[in-house]
Coordinates of C-alpha atoms in Angstrom, one line a residue:
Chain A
X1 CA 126.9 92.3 109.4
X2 CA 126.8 88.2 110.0
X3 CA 125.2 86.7 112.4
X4 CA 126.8 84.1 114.6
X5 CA 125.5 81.2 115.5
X6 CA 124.2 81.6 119.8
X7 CA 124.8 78.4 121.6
X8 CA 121.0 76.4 121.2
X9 CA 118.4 76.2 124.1
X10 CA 118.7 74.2 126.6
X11 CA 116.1 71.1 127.5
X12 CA 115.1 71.6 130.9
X13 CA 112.3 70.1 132.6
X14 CA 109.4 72.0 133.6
X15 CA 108.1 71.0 137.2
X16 CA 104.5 71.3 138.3
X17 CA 103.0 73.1 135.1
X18 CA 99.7 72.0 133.5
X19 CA 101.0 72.6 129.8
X20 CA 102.6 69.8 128.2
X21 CA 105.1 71.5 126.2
X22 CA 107.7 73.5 127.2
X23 CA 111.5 74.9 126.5
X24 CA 110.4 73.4 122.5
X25 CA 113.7 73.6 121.2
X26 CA 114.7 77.0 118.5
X27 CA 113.9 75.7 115.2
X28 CA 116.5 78.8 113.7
X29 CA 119.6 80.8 114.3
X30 CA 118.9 83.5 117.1
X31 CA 122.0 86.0 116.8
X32 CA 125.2 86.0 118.6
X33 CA 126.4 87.8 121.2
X34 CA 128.9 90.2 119.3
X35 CA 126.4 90.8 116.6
X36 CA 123.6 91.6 118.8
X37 CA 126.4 94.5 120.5
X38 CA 127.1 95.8 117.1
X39 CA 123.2 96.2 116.4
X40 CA 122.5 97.4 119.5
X41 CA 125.2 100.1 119.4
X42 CA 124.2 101.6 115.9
X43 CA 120.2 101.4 117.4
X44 CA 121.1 103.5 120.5
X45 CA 122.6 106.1 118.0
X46 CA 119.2 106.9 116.5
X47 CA 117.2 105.7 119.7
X48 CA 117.1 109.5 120.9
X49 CA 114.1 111.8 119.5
X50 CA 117.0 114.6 118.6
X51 CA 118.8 112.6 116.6
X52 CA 116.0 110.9 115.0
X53 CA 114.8 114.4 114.0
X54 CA 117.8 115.3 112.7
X55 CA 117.8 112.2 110.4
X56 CA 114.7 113.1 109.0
X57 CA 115.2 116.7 108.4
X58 CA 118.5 115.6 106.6
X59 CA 116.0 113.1 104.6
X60 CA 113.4 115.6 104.0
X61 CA 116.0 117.8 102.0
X62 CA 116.6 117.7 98.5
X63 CA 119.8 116.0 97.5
X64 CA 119.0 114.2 100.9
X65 CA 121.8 117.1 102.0
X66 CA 121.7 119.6 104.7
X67 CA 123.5 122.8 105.8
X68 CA 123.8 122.8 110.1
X69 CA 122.6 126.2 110.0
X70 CA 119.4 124.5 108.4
X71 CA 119.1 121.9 111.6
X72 CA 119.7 123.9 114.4
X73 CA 116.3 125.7 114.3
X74 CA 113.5 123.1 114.1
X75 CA 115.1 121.6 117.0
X76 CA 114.9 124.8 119.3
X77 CA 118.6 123.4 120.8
X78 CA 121.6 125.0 121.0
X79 CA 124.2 124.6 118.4
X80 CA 127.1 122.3 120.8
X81 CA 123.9 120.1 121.5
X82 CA 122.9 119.3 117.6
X83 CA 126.3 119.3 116.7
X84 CA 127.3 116.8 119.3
X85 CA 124.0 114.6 118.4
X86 CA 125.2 115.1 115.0
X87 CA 128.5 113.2 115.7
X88 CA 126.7 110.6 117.2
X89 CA 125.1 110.2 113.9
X90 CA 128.1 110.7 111.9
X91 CA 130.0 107.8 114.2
X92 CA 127.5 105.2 113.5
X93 CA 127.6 105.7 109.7
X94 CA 124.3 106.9 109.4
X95 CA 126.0 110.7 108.4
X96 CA 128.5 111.9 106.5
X97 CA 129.7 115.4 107.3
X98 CA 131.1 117.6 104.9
X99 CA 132.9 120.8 105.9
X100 CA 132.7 123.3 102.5
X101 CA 133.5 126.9 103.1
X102 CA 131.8 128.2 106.6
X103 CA 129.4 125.6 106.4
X104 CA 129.1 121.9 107.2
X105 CA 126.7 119.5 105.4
X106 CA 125.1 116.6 106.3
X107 CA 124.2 113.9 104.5
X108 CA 122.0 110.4 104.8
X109 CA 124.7 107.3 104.2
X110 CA 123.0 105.6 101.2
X111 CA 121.2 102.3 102.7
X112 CA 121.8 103.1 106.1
X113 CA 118.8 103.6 107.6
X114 CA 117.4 100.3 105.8
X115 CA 120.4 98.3 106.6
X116 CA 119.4 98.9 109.9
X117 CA 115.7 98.2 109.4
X118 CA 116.7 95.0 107.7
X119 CA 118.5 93.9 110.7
X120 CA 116.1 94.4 113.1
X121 CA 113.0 93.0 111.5
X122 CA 114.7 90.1 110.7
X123 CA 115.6 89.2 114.2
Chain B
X1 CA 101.9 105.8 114.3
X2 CA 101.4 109.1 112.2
X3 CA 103.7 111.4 111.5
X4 CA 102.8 115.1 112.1
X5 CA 104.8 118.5 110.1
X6 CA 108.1 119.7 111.9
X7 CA 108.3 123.5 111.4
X8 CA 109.5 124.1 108.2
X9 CA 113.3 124.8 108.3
X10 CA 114.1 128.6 108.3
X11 CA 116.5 130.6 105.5
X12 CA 119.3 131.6 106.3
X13 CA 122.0 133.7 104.7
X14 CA 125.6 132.2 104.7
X15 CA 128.0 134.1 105.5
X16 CA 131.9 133.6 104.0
X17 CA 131.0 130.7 101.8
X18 CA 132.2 129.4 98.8
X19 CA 129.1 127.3 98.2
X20 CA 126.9 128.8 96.0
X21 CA 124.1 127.1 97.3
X22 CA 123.7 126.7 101.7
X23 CA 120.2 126.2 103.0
X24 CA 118.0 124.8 100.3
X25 CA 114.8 124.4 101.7
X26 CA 113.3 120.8 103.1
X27 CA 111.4 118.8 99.7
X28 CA 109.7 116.9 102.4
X29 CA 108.2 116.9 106.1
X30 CA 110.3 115.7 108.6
X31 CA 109.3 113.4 111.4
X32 CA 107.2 116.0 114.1
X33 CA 108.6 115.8 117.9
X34 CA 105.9 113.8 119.0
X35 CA 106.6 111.5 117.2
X36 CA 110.5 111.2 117.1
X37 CA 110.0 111.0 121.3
X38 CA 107.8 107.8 120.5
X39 CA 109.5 105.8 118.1
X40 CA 112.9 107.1 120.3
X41 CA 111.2 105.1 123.5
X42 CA 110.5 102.2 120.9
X43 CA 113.9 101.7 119.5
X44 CA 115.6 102.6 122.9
X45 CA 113.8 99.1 124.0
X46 CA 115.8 97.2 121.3
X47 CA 118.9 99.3 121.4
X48 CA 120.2 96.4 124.2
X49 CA 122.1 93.6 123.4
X50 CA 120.5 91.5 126.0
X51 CA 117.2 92.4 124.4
X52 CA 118.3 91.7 120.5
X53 CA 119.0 88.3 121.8
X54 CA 116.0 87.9 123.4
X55 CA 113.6 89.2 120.9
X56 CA 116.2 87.1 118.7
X57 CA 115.6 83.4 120.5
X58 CA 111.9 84.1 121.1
X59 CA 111.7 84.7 117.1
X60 CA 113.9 81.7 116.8
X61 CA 111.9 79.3 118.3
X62 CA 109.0 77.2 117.2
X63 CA 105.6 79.1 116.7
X64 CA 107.5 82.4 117.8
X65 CA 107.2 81.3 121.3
X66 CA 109.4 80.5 124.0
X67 CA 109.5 79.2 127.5
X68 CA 111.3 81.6 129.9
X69 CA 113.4 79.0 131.1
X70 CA 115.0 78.7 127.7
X71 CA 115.9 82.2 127.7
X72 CA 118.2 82.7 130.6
X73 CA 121.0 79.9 130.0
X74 CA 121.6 81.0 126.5
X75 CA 122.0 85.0 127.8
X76 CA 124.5 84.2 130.5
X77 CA 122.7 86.8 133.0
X78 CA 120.7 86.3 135.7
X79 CA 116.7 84.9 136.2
X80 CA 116.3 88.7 137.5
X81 CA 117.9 90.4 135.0
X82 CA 116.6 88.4 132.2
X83 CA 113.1 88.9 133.7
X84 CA 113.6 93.2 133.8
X85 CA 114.6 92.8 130.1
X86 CA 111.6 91.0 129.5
X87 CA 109.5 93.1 130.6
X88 CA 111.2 96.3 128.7
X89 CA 110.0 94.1 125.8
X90 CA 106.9 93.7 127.2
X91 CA 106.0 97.0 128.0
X92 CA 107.4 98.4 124.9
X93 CA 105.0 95.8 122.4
X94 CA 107.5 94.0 121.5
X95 CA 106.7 91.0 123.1
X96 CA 103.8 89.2 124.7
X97 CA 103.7 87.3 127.8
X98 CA 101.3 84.6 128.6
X99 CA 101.4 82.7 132.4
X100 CA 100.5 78.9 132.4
X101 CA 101.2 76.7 135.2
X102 CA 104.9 77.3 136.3
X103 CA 106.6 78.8 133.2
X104 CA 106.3 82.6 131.4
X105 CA 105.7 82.2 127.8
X106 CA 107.1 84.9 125.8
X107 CA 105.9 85.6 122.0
X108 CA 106.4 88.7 119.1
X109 CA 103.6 90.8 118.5
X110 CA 103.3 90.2 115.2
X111 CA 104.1 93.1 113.0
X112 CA 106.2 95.0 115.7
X113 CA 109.7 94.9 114.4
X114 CA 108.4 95.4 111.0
X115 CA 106.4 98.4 111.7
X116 CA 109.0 99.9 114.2
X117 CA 112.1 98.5 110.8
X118 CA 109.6 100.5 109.1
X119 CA 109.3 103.6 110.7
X120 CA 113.4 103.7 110.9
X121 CA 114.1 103.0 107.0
X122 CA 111.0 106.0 106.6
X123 CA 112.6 108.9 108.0

């Protein structure tokens, strides 16, 4: 993701304030509009304890793969519930499903999660 | 914020497979629910795009700190509005604010979007 450039600050003119500096104008880039939408939409995917959980326990697994029938459990929620959190996941890029046999298998998108990280502590 | 042990994920036995291998056991612990909810209600303040630009132009400007009246123009939205999103921030440690004569000052607690960048790239 780029950032675009947001229009600058604009001087105004404080009234009645006792400090003597206000509205200093930003000395960087602050992100655009379409790039702050982007961010926000892949931060409201893993903004939900659920889903957050069911990154983790995909993490926590070797191969940093794991078996829905392995997910379902810890979560004490039904199956249409982690299976729909789990397409949230798999719609922001932070998943990938793999259907083999009975079973699907999910798995961490390498650099994902600090992709993410990046962008949002270098705001 | 500590993270405490999620259950350890059960076996199971696949049925119908053609994987030789469904269920392998976590390597790791997984974020507890505790937790998840927490760092959930943290990143659900970011997860806004109104917000990212905030946090964005408060980070953009001189010293880290910024004049609410340089905030609203550049956002488009309304004193009001801009003022609830500020206080999500606010109330979420994200942001300071400091009251002096007239004008809102608004600065990043330092460390917040690195520890909260750093709980995300952790799971």
């Amino acid at each position: 993701m780029s950032f675009t450039v947001a229009p600058p600050a604009p001087d105004s003119t404080p009234v009645d304030t006792d400090t003597a500096a206000c509205c200093a104008p930003a000395s960087r880039e602050a992100i655009g509009a379409a790039d702050a939408e982007k961010l926000a939409r892949s931060l409201k995917a893993v903004a939900d304890p659920a889903r957050l959980r069911l990154v983790s326990l995909v993490a926590a697994h070797a191969d940093e793969e794991a078996c829905v029938c392995d997910l379902t459990e810890p979560l004490g929620l039904s199956q249409p519930t982690v299976s729909h959190h789990l397409k949230v996941l798999v719609d922001a890029g932070i998943l990938t499903r793999d259907k083999r046999g009975t079973w699907a298998y999910y798995r961490l998108v390498p650099g994902a999660l600090d992709s993410l990280a990046g962008l949002l502590a270098g705001l």
